Coordinates of C-alpha atoms and ligand atoms in Angstrom, one line a residue:
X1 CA 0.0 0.0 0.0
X2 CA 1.5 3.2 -1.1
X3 CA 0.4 6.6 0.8
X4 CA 0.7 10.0 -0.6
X5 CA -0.1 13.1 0.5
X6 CA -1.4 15.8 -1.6
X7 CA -2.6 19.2 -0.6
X8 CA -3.4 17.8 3.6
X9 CA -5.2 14.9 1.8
X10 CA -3.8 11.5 2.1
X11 CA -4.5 9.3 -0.8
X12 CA -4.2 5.4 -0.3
X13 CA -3.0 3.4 -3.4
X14 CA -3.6 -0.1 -3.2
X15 CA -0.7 -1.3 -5.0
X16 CA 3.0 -0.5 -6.1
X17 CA 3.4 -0.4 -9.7
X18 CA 7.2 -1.8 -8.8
X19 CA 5.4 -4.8 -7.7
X20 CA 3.9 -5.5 -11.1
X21 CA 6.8 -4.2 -12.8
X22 CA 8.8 -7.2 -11.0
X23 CA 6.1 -9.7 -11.2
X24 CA 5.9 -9.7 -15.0
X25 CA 9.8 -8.9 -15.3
X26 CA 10.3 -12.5 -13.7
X27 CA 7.1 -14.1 -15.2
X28 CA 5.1 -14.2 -12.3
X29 CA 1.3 -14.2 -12.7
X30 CA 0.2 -10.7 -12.0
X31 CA -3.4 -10.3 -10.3
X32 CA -6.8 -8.9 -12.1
X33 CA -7.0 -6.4 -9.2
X34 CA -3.8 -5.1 -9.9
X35 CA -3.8 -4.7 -13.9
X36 CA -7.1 -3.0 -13.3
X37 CA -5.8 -0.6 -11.0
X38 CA -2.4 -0.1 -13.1
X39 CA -4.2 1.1 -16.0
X40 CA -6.5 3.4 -14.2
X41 CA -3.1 4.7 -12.6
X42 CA -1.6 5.3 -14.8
X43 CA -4.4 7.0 -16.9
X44 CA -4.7 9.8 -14.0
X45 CA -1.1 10.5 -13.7
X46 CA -0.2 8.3 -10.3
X47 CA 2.2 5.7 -12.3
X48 CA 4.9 7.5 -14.5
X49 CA 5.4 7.3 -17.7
X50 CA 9.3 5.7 -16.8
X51 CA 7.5 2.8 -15.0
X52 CA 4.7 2.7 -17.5
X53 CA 7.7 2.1 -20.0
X54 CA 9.2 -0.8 -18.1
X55 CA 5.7 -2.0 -17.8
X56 CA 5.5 -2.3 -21.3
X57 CA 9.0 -3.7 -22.0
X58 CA 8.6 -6.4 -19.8
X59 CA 5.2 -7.4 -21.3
X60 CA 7.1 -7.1 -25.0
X61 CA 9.5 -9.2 -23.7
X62 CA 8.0 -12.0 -21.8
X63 CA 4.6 -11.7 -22.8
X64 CA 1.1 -12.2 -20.2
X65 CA -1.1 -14.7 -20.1
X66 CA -4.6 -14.5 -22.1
X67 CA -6.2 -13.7 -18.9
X68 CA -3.7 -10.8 -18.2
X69 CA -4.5 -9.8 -21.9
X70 CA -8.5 -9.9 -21.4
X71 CA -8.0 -7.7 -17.7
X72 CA -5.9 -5.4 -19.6
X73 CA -8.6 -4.4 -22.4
X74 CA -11.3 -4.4 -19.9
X75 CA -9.3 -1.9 -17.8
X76 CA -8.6 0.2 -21.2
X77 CA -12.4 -0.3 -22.1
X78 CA -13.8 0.7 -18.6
X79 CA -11.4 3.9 -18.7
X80 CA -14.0 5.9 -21.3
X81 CA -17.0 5.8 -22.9
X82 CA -18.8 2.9 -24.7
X83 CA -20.6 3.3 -27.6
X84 CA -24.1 1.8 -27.9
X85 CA -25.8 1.7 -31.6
X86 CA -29.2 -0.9 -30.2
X87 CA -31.5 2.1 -30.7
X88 CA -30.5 1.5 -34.8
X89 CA -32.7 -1.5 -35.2
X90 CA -30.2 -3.1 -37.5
X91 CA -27.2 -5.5 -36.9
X92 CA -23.7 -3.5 -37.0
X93 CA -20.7 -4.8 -38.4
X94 CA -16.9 -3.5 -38.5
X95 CA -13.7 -4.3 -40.2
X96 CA -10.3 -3.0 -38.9
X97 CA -7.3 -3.9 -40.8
X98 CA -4.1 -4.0 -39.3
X99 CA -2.3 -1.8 -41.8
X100 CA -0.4 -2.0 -44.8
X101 CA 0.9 -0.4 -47.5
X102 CA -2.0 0.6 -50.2
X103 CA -4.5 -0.7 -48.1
X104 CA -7.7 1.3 -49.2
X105 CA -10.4 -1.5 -48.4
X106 CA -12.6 0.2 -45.9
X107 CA -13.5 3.2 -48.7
X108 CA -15.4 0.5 -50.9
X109 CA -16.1 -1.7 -48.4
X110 CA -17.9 0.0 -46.0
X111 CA -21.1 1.3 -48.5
X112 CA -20.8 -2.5 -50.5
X113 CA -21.7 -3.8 -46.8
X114 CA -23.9 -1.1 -45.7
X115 CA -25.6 -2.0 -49.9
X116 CA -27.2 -5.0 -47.5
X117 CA -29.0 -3.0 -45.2
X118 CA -26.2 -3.8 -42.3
X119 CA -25.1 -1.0 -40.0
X120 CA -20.6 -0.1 -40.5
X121 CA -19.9 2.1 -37.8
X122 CA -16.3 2.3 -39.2
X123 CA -14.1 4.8 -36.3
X124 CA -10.5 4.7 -38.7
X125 CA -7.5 6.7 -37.5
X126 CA -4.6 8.3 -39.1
X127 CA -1.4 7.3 -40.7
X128 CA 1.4 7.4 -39.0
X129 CA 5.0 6.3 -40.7
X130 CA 4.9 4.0 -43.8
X131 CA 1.1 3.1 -43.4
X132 CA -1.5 5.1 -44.2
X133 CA -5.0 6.0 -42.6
X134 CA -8.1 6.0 -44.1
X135 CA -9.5 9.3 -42.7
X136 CA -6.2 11.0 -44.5
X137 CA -7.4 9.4 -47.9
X138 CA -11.2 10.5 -47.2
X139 CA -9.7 14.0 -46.9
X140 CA -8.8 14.4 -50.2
X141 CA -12.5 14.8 -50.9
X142 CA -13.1 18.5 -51.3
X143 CA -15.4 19.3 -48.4
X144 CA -15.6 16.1 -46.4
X145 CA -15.2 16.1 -42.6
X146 CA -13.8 13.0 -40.6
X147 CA -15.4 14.5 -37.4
X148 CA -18.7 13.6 -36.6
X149 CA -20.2 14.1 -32.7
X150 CA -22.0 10.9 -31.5
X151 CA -25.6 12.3 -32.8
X152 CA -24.2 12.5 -36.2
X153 CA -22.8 9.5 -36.4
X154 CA -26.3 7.9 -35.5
X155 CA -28.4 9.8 -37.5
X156 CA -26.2 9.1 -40.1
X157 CA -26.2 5.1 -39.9
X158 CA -29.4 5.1 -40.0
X159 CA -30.0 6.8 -43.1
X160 CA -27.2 6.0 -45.3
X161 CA -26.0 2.8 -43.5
X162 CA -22.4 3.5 -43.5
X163 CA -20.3 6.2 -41.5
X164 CA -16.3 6.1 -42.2
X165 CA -15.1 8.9 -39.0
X166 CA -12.4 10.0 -36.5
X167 CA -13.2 7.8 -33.2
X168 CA -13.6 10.5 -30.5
X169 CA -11.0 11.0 -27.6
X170 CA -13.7 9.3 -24.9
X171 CA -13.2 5.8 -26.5
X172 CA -10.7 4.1 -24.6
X173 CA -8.4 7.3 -23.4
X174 CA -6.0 4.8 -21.5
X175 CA -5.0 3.6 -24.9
X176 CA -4.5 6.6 -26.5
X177 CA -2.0 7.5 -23.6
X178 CA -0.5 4.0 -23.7
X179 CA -0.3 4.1 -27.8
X180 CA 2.0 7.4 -27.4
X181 CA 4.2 5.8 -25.0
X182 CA 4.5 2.5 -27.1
X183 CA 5.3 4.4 -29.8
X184 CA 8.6 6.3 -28.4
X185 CA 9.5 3.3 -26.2
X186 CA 10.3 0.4 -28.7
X187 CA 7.7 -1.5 -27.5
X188 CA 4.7 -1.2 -29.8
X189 CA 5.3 -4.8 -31.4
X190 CA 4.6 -7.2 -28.1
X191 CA 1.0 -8.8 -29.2
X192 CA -0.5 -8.7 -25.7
X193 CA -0.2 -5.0 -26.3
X194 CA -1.4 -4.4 -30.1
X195 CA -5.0 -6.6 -29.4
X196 CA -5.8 -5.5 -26.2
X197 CA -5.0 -1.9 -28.0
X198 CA -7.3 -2.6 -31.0
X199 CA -9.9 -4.5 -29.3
X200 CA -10.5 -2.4 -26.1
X201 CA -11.2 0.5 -28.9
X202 CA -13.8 -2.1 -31.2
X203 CA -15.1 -3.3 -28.1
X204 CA -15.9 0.4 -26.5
X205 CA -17.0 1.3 -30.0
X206 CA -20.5 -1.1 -29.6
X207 CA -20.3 -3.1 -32.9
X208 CA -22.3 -6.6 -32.9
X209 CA -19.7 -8.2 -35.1
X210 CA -15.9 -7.4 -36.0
X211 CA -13.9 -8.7 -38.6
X212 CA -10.0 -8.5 -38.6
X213 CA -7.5 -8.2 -41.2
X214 CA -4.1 -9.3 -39.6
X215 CA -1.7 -8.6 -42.4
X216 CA 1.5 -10.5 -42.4
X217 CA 4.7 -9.7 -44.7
X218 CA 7.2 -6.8 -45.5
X219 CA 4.4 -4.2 -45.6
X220 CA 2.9 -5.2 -41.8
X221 CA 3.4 -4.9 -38.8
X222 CA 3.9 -8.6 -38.2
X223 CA 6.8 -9.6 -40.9
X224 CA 6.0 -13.4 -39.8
X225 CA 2.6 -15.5 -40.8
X226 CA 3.4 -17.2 -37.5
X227 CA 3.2 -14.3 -35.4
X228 CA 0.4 -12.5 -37.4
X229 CA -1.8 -15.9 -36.3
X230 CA -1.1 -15.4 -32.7
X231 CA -2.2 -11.7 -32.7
X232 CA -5.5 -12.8 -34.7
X233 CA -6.1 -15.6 -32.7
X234 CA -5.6 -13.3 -29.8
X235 CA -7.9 -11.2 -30.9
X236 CA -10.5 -13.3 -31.9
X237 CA -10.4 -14.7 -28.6
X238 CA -10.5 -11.2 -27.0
X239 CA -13.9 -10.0 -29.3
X240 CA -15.6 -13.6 -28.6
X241 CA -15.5 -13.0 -25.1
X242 CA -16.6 -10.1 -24.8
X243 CA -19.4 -11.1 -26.9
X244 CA -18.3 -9.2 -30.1
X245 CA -18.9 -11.9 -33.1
X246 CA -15.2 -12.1 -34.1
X247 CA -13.3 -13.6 -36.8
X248 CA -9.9 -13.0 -39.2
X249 CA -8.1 -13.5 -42.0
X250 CA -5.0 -12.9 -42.2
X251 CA -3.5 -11.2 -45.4
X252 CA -0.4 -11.1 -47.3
X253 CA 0.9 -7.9 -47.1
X254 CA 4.3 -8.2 -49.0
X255 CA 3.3 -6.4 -52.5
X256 CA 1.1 -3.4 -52.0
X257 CA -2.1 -3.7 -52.5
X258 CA -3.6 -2.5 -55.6
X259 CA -1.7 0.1 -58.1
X260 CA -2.0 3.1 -55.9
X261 CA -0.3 3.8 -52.8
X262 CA -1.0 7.8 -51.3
X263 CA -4.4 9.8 -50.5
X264 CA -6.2 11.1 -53.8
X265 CA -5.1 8.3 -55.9
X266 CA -6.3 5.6 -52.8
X267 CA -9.8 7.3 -53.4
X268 CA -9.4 7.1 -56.8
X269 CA -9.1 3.3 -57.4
X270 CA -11.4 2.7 -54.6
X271 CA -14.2 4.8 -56.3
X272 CA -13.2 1.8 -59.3
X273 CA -13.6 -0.8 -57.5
X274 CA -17.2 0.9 -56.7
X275 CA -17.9 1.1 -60.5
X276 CA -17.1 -2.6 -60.8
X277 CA -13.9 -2.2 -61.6
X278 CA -10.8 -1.9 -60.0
X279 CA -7.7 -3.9 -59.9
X280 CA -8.1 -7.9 -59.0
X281 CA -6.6 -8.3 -55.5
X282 CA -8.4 -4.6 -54.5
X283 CA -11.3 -6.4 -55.1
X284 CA -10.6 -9.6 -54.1
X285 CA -9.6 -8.4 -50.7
X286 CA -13.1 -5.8 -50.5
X287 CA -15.5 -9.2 -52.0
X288 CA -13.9 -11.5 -49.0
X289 CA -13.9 -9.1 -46.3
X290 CA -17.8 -8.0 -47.6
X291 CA -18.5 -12.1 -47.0
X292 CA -17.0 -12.2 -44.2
X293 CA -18.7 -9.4 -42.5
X294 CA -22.4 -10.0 -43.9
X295 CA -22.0 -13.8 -42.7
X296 CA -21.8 -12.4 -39.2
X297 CA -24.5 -9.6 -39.8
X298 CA -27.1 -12.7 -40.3
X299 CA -26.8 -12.5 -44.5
X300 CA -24.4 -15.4 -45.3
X301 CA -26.1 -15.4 -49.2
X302 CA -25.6 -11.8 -50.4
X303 CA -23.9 -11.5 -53.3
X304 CA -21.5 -8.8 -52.9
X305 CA -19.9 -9.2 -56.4
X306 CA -23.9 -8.0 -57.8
X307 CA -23.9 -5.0 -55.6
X308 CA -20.5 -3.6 -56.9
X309 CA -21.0 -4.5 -60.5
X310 CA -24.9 -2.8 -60.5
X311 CA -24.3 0.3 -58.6
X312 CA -25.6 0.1 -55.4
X313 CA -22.8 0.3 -53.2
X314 CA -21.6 3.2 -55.4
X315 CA -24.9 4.7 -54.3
X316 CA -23.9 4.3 -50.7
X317 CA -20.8 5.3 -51.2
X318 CA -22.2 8.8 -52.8
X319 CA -24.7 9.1 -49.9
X320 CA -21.8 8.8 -47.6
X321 CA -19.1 11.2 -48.5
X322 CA -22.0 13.6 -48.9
X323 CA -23.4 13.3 -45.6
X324 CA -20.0 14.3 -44.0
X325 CA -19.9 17.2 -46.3
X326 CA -17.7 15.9 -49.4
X327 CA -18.5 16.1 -52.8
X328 CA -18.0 12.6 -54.7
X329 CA -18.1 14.2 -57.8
X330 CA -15.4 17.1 -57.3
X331 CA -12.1 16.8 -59.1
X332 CA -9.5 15.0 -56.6
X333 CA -6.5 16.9 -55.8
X334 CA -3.3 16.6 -58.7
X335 CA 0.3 16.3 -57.9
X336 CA 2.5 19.3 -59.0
X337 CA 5.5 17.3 -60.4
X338 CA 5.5 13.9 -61.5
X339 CA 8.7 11.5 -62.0
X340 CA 8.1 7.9 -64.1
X341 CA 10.5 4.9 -63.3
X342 CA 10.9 3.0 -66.4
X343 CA 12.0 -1.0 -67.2
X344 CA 15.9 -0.8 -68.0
X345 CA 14.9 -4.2 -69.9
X346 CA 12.4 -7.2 -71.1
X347 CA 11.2 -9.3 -68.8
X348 CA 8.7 -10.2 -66.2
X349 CA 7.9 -8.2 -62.8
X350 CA 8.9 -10.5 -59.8
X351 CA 9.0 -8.6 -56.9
X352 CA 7.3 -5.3 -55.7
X353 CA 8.6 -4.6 -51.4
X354 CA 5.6 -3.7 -49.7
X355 CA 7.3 -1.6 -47.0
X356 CA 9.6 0.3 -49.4
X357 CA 7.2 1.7 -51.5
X358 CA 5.1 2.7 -48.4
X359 CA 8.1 4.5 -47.2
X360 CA 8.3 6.4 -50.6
X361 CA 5.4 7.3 -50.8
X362 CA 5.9 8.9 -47.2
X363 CA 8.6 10.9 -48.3
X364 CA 6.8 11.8 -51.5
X365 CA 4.9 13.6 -48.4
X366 CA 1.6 11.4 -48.8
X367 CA 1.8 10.4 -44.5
X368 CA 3.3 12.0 -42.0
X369 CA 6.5 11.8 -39.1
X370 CA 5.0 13.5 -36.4
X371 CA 1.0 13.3 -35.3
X372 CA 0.5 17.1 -36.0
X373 CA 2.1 17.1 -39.6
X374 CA -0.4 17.5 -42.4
X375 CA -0.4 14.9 -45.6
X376 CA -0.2 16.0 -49.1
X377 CA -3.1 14.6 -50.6
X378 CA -1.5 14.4 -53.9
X379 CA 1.7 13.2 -53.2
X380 CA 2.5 9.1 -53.5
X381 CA 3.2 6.2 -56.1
X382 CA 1.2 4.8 -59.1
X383 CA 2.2 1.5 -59.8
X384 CA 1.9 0.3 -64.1
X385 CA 3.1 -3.0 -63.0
X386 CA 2.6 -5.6 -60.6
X387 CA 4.3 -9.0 -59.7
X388 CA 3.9 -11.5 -63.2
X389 CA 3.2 -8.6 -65.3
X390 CA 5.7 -9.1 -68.8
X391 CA 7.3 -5.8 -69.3
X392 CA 9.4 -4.6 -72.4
X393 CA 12.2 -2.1 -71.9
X394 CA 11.1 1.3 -71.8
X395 CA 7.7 0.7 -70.1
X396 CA 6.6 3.0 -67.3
X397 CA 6.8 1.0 -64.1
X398 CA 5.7 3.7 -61.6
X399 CA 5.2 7.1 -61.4
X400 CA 6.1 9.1 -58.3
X401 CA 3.7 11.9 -57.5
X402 CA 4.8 14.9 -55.2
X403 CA 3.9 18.8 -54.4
X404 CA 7.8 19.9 -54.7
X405 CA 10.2 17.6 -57.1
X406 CA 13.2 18.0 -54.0
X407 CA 11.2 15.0 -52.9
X408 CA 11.6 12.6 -55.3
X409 CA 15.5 11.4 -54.5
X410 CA 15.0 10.2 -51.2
X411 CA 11.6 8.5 -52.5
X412 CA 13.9 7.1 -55.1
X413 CA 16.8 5.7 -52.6
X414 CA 13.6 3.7 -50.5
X415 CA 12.9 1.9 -53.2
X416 CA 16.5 1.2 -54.5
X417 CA 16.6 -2.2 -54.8
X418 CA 12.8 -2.7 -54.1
X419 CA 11.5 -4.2 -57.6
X420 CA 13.3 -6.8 -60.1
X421 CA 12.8 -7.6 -63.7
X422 CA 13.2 -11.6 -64.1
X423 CA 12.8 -13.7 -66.8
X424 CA 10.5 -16.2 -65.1
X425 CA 6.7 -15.0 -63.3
X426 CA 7.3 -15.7 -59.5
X427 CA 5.0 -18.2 -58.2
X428 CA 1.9 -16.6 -56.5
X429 CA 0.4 -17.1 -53.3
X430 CA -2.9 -16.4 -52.4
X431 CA -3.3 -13.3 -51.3
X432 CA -6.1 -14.6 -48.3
X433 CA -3.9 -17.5 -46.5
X434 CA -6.5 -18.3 -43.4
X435 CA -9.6 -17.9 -41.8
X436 CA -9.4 -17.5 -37.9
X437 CA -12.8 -18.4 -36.2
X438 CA -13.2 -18.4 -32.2
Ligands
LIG1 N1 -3.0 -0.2 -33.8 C1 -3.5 0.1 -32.6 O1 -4.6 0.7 -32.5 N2 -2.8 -0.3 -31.5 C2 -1.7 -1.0 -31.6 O2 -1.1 -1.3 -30.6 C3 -1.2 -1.2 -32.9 C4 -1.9 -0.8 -34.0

């Protein structure tokens, strides 16, 4: 018991974050009492951020048991608000992908889903380092507004069906102070950590159902398919229990995903795939997810592929952006200078690195180093090519797209080394590789 005296009042802590410091340091089991209370102590300032940080290192390092896991989003849940969407009348269903390089899914996803008279409440954040965010793309559209107040978001699932928005600062505030200090600390990459992160925020958010996309390769978080299965089985596990209908798949994310990788251009293939067309694994990816998530909403039979090739999750998609204040049909925002990397011979495309080319196009200025930097909505890559595509020397590969032409060097040293001409096609692998159920 820890005393402290503040202002002639004595305030009585009933634990010492040393103590659960140690206990996890030398693997012993730490109490629910105790988590519980270390979270909420550290959320109102009584546990510093220097044993916070040894906190967290010790967990990356030795890991906590599913238990510890389960006490630890709880205590991040029960530190804000929770989000309740019963008065809708309609089941509610959310996707949250785990990030990765040209990873626009949730723009045609969401109105294809909501096509089927499902509720996506879809909270998305912003990019930070190579990956990018989805309200960063959405902001490209002249006009449209990631904040929405809890009314808004309401009224507006229940007209349109589908609501892409910032998640207010009451979901899960222990998080959000936890993120930061992950984030400086080296120790954002310890899986106990990352799903009770992502799930305390789902689970505070009120969705009936949840489906993850745990990427895995050079463009994720988790480089290893092995590792990538424990955080989506963790997960799972977590949404299951809390009685959030949960599953996964997990994802190859070693090529990016689709041809474009940046802001305006993300928004312009996805508004593609909306028209029916769209390149194959951007839709591959949006059709499996959509399955997926209407086979938990209750409508196992919809047939997604119909709604994208007839129009009506474009019509969502219309009613969406314009009940946040965009304009769907205003021009998207153009990159001042342009630089095209062409094939220095015949051959076929083996290899396009994920993570490089997400790196580029952060230098191109399409995400951002620091929270508080702004994105240029322009700037990022264009693929021509992907992996098994014949080529003949002299072909445009990529294009680089950028506000100030200073950029495109550094863009240009990322992804040194990043592609390769062959003369055989690789083999592919399936870009879905496994279905995690509770
Ligand atoms: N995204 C989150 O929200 N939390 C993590 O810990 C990692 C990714």
């Amino acid at each position: 018991m820890t005393l402290r005296q503040a202002q002639g009042r004595v305030d009585v802590e009933p634990y010492d974050a040393v103590d659960l410091i140690r206990a996890v340091r030398d693997r012993r089991p730490v109490g629910e009492a105790e988590l519980r209370w270390l979270v909420d102590a550290y959320t109102r300032g009584y546990v510093a951020d220097a044993q916070m940080s040894a906190f967290t290192m010790a967990v990356l390092l030795n890991g906590l048991d599913r238990g510890s896991i389960r006490t630890l989003t709880d205590a991040m849940i029960a530190s804000g608000e929770r989000m309740d969407f019963s008065a809708l009348g309609k089941p509610t269903v959310d996707k949250h992908s785990t990030g990765g390089v040209g990873d626009k899914i949730t723009l045609p996803l969401a109105p294809l889903v909501a096509a089927f008279g499902v509720a996506v409440p879809q909270l998305s954040g912003r990019g930070l380092g190579h990956t990018g965010g989805t309200l960063d793309k959405l902001e490209s559209i002249p006009g449209w507004r990631a904040a929405l107040s809890n009314d808004e978001m309401l009224a507006q699932l229940a007209e349109v069906g589908a609501v892409i928005c910032a998640a207010g600062s009451g979901l899960a505030p222990a998080d959000k102070k936890l993120y930061a200090l992950r984030d400086v600390t080296g120790t954002v990459e310890a899986i106990p950590l990352i799903a009770s992160s992502i799930m305390s925020k789902k689970i505070a958010e009120g969705t009936d159902s949840l489906v993850l996309d745990v990427k895995f390769g050079s463009g994720a978080f988790m480089q290893d398919i092995d590792r990538a299965r424990e955080l989506a089985e963790t997960m799972v596990a977590l949404g299951t229990d809390s009685g959030v209908a949960t599953t996964a798949l997990l994802t190859d994310m070693n090529t990016p995903l689709g041809l474009a990788i940046g802001n305006a251009n993300e928004v312009r293939e996805s508004v593609e795939v909306l028209a029916g067309g769209g390149p194959a694994d951007v839709v591959e990816l949006t059709v499996a997810l959509a399955r997926e998530m209407l086979t938990l909403a209750g409508r196992p039979d919809a047939d997604v592929e119909a709604a994208l090739a007839d129009g009506r999750a474009m019509d969502v998609w219309r009613r969406m952006i314009r009940a946040q204040d965009g304009d769907p049909d205003a021009a998207l925002p153009q990159p001042r200078e342009t630089e095209t990397v062409t094939a220095d011979r015949d051959g076929v495309v083996m290899r396009i690195d994920a993570l490089p080319f997400g790196i580029a196009a952060w230098r191109l200025g399409a995400g951002r180093a620091r929270a508080e930097d702004a994105v240029v909505h322009a700037a990022g890559i264009d693929l021509h090519v992907k992996p098994g595509d014949r080529v003949a020397a002299g072909q445009p590969l990529f294009t680089l797209l950028a506000d100030d032409g200073a950029r495109f060097p550094r863009a240009l040293d990322a992804i040194e080394g990043a592609w390769e001409i062959g003369a055989e096609a690789p083999a592919s692998a399936p870009l879905v590789r496994e279905r995690i159920t509770a």
